[in-house]
GROMACS .gro file of N, CA and C in nm:
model
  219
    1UNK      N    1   8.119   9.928   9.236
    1UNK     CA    2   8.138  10.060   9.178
    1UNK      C    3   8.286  10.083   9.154
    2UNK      N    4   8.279  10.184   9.071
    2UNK     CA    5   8.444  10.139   9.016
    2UNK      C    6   8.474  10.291   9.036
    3UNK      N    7   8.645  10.379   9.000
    3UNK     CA    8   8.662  10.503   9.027
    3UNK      C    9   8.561  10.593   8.933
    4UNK      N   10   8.546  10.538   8.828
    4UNK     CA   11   8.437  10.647   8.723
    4UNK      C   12   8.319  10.690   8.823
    5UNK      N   13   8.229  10.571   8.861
    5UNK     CA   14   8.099  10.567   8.948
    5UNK      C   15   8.129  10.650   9.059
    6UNK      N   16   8.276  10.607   9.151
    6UNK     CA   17   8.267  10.680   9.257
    6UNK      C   18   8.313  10.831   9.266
    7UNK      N   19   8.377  10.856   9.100
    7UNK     CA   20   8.378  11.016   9.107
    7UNK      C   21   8.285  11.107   9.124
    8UNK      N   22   8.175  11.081   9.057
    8UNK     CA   23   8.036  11.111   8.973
    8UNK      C   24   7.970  11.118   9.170
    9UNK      N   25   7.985  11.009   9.268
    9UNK     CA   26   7.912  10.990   9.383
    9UNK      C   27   8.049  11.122   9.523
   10UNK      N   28   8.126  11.164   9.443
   10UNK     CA   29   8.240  11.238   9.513
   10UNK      C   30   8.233  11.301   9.448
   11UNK      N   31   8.166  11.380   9.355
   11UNK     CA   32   8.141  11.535   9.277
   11UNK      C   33   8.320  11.550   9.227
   12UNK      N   34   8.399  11.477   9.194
   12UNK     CA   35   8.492  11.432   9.091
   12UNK      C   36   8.623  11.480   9.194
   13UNK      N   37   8.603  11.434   9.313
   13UNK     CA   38   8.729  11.449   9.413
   13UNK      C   39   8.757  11.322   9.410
   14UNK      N   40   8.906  11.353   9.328
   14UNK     CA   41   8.966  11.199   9.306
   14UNK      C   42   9.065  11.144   9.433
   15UNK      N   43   9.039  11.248   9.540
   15UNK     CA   44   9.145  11.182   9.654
   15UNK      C   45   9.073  11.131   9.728
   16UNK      N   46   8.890  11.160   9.752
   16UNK     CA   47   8.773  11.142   9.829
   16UNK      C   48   8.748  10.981   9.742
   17UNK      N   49   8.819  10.967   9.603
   17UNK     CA   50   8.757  10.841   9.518
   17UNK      C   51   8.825  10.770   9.591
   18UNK      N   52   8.967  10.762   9.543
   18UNK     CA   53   9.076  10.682   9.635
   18UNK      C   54   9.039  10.637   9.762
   19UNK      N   55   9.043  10.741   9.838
   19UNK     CA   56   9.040  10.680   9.997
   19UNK      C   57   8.962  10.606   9.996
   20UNK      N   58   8.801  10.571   9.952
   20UNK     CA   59   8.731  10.509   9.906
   20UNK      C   60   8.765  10.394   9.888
   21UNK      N   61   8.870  10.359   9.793
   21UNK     CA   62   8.908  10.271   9.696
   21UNK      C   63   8.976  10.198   9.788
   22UNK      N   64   9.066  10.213   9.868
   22UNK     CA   65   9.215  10.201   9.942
   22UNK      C   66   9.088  10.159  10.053
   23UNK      N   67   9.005  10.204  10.122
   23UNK     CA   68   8.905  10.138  10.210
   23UNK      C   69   8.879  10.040  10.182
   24UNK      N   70   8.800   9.991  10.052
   24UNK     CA   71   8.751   9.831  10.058
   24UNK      C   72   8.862   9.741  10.068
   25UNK      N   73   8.978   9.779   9.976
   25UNK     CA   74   9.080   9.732   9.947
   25UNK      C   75   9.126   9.648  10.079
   26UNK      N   76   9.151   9.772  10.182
   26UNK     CA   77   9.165   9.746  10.311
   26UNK      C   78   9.081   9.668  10.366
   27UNK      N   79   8.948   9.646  10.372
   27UNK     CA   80   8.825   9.542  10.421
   27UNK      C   81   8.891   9.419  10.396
   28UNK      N   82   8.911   9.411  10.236
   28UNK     CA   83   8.871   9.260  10.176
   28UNK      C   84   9.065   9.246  10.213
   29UNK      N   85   9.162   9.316  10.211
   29UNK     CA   86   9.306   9.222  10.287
   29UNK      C   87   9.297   9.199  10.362
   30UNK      N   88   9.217   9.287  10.497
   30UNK     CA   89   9.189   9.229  10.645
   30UNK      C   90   9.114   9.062  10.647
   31UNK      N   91   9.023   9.026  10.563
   31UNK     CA   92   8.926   8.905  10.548
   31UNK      C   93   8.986   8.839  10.472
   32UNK      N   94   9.113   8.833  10.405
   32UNK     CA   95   9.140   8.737  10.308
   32UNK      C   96   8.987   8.738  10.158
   33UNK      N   97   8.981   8.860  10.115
   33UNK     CA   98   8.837   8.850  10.047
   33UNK      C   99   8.919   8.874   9.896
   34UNK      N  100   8.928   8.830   9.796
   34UNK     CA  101   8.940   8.883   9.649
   34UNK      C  102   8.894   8.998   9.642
   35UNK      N  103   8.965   9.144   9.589
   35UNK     CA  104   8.928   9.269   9.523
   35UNK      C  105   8.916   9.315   9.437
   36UNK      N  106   8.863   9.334   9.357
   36UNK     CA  107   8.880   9.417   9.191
   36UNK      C  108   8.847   9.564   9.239
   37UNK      N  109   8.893   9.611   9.105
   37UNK     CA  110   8.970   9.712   9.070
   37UNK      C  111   8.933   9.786   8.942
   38UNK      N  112   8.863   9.862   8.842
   38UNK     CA  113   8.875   9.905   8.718
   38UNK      C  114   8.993   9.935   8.706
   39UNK      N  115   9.096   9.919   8.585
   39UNK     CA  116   9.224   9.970   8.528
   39UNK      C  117   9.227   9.966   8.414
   40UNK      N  118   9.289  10.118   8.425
   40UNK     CA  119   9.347  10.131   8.245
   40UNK      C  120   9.517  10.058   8.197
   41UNK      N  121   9.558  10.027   8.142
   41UNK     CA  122   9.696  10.006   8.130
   41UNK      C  123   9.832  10.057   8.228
   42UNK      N  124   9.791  10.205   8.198
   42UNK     CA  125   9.885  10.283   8.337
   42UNK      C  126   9.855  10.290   8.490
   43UNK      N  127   9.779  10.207   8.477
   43UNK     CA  128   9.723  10.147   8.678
   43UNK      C  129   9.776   9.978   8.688
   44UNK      N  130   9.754   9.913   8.633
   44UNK     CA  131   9.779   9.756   8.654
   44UNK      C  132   9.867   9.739   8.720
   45UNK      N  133  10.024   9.765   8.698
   45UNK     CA  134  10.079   9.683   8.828
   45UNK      C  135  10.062   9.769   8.934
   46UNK      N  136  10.038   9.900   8.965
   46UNK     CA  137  10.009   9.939   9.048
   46UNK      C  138   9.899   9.867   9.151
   47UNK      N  139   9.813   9.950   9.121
   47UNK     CA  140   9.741   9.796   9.185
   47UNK      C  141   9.717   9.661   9.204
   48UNK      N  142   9.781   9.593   9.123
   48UNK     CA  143   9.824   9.437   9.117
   48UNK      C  144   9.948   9.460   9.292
   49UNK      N  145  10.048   9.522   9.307
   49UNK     CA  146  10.072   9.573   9.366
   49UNK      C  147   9.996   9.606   9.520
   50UNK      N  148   9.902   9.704   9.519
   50UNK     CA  149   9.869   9.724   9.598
   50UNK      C  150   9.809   9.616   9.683
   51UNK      N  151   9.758   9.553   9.632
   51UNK     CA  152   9.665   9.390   9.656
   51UNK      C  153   9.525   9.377   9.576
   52UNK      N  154   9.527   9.439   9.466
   52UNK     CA  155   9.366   9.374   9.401
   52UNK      C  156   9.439   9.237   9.322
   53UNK      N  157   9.363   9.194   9.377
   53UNK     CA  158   9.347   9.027   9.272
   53UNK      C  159   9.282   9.048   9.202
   54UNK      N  160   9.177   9.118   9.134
   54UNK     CA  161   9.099   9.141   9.017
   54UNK      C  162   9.103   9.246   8.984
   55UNK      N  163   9.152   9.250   8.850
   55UNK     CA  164   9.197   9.390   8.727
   55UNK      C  165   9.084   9.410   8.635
   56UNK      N  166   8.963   9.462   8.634
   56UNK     CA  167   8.912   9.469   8.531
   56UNK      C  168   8.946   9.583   8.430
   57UNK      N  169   8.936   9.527   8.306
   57UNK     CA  170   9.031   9.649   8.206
   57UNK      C  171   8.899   9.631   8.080
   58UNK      N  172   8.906   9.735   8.047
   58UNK     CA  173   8.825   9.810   7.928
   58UNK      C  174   8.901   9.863   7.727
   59UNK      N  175   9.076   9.833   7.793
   59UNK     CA  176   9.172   9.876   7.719
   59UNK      C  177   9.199   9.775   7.626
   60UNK      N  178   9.237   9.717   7.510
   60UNK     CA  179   9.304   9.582   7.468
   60UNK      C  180   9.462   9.586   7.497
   61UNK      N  181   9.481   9.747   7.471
   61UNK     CA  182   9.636   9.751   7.547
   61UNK      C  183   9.643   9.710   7.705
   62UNK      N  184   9.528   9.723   7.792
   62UNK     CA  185   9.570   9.681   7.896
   62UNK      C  186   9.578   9.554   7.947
   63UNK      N  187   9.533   9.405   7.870
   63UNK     CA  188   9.535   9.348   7.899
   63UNK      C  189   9.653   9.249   7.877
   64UNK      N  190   9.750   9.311   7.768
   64UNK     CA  191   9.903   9.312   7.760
   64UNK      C  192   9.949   9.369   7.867
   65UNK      N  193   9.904   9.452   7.888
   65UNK     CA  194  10.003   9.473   8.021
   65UNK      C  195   9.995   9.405   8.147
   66UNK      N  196   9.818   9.378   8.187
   66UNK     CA  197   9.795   9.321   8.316
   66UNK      C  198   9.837   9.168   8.268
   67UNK      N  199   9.866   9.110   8.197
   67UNK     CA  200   9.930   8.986   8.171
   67UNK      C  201  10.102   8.971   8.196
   68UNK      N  202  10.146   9.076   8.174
   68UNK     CA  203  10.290   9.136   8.182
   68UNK      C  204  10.303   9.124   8.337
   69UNK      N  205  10.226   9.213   8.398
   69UNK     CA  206  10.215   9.240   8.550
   69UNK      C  207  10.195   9.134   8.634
   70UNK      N  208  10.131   9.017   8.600
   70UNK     CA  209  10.063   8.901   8.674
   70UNK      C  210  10.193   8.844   8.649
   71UNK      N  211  10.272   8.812   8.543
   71UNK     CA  212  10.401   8.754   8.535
   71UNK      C  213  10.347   8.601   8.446
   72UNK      N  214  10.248   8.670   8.347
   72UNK     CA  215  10.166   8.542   8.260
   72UNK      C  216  10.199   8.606   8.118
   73UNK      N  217  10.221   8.539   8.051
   73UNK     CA  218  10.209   8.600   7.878
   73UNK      C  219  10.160   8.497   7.823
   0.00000   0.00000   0.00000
């Protein structure tokens, strides 16, 4: 489930999405586990950053950027 899904399941409390988000996040760095992530362009290095290894993007601009961010062109 991605932040869209988990707004809609948090009646659109985006700090109730987050913590959420920042939870698995937290699971899968504790286990050494790969994380994804939905991102638009203006999230990628952020969370590239935070520790998701997987960016899924919906944008064509974002995948210039999450290529930018990974340090790949």
């Amino acid at each position: 489930a991605g932040p869209g899904d988990l707004s809609r399941a948090y009646d659109g409390d985006m700090e109730a999405v987050e913590r959420a988000i920042q939870a698995v996040l937290s699971a899968c760095l504790e286990f050494d586990v790969p994380c994804g992530v939905t991102a638009g362009a203006h999230d990628i290095a952020r969370r590239l950053e935070e520790g998701f290894r997987v960016i899924i993007v919906t944008e064509e601009e974002a995948l210039e950027v999450g290529r930018e961010a990974a340090g790949r062109r």
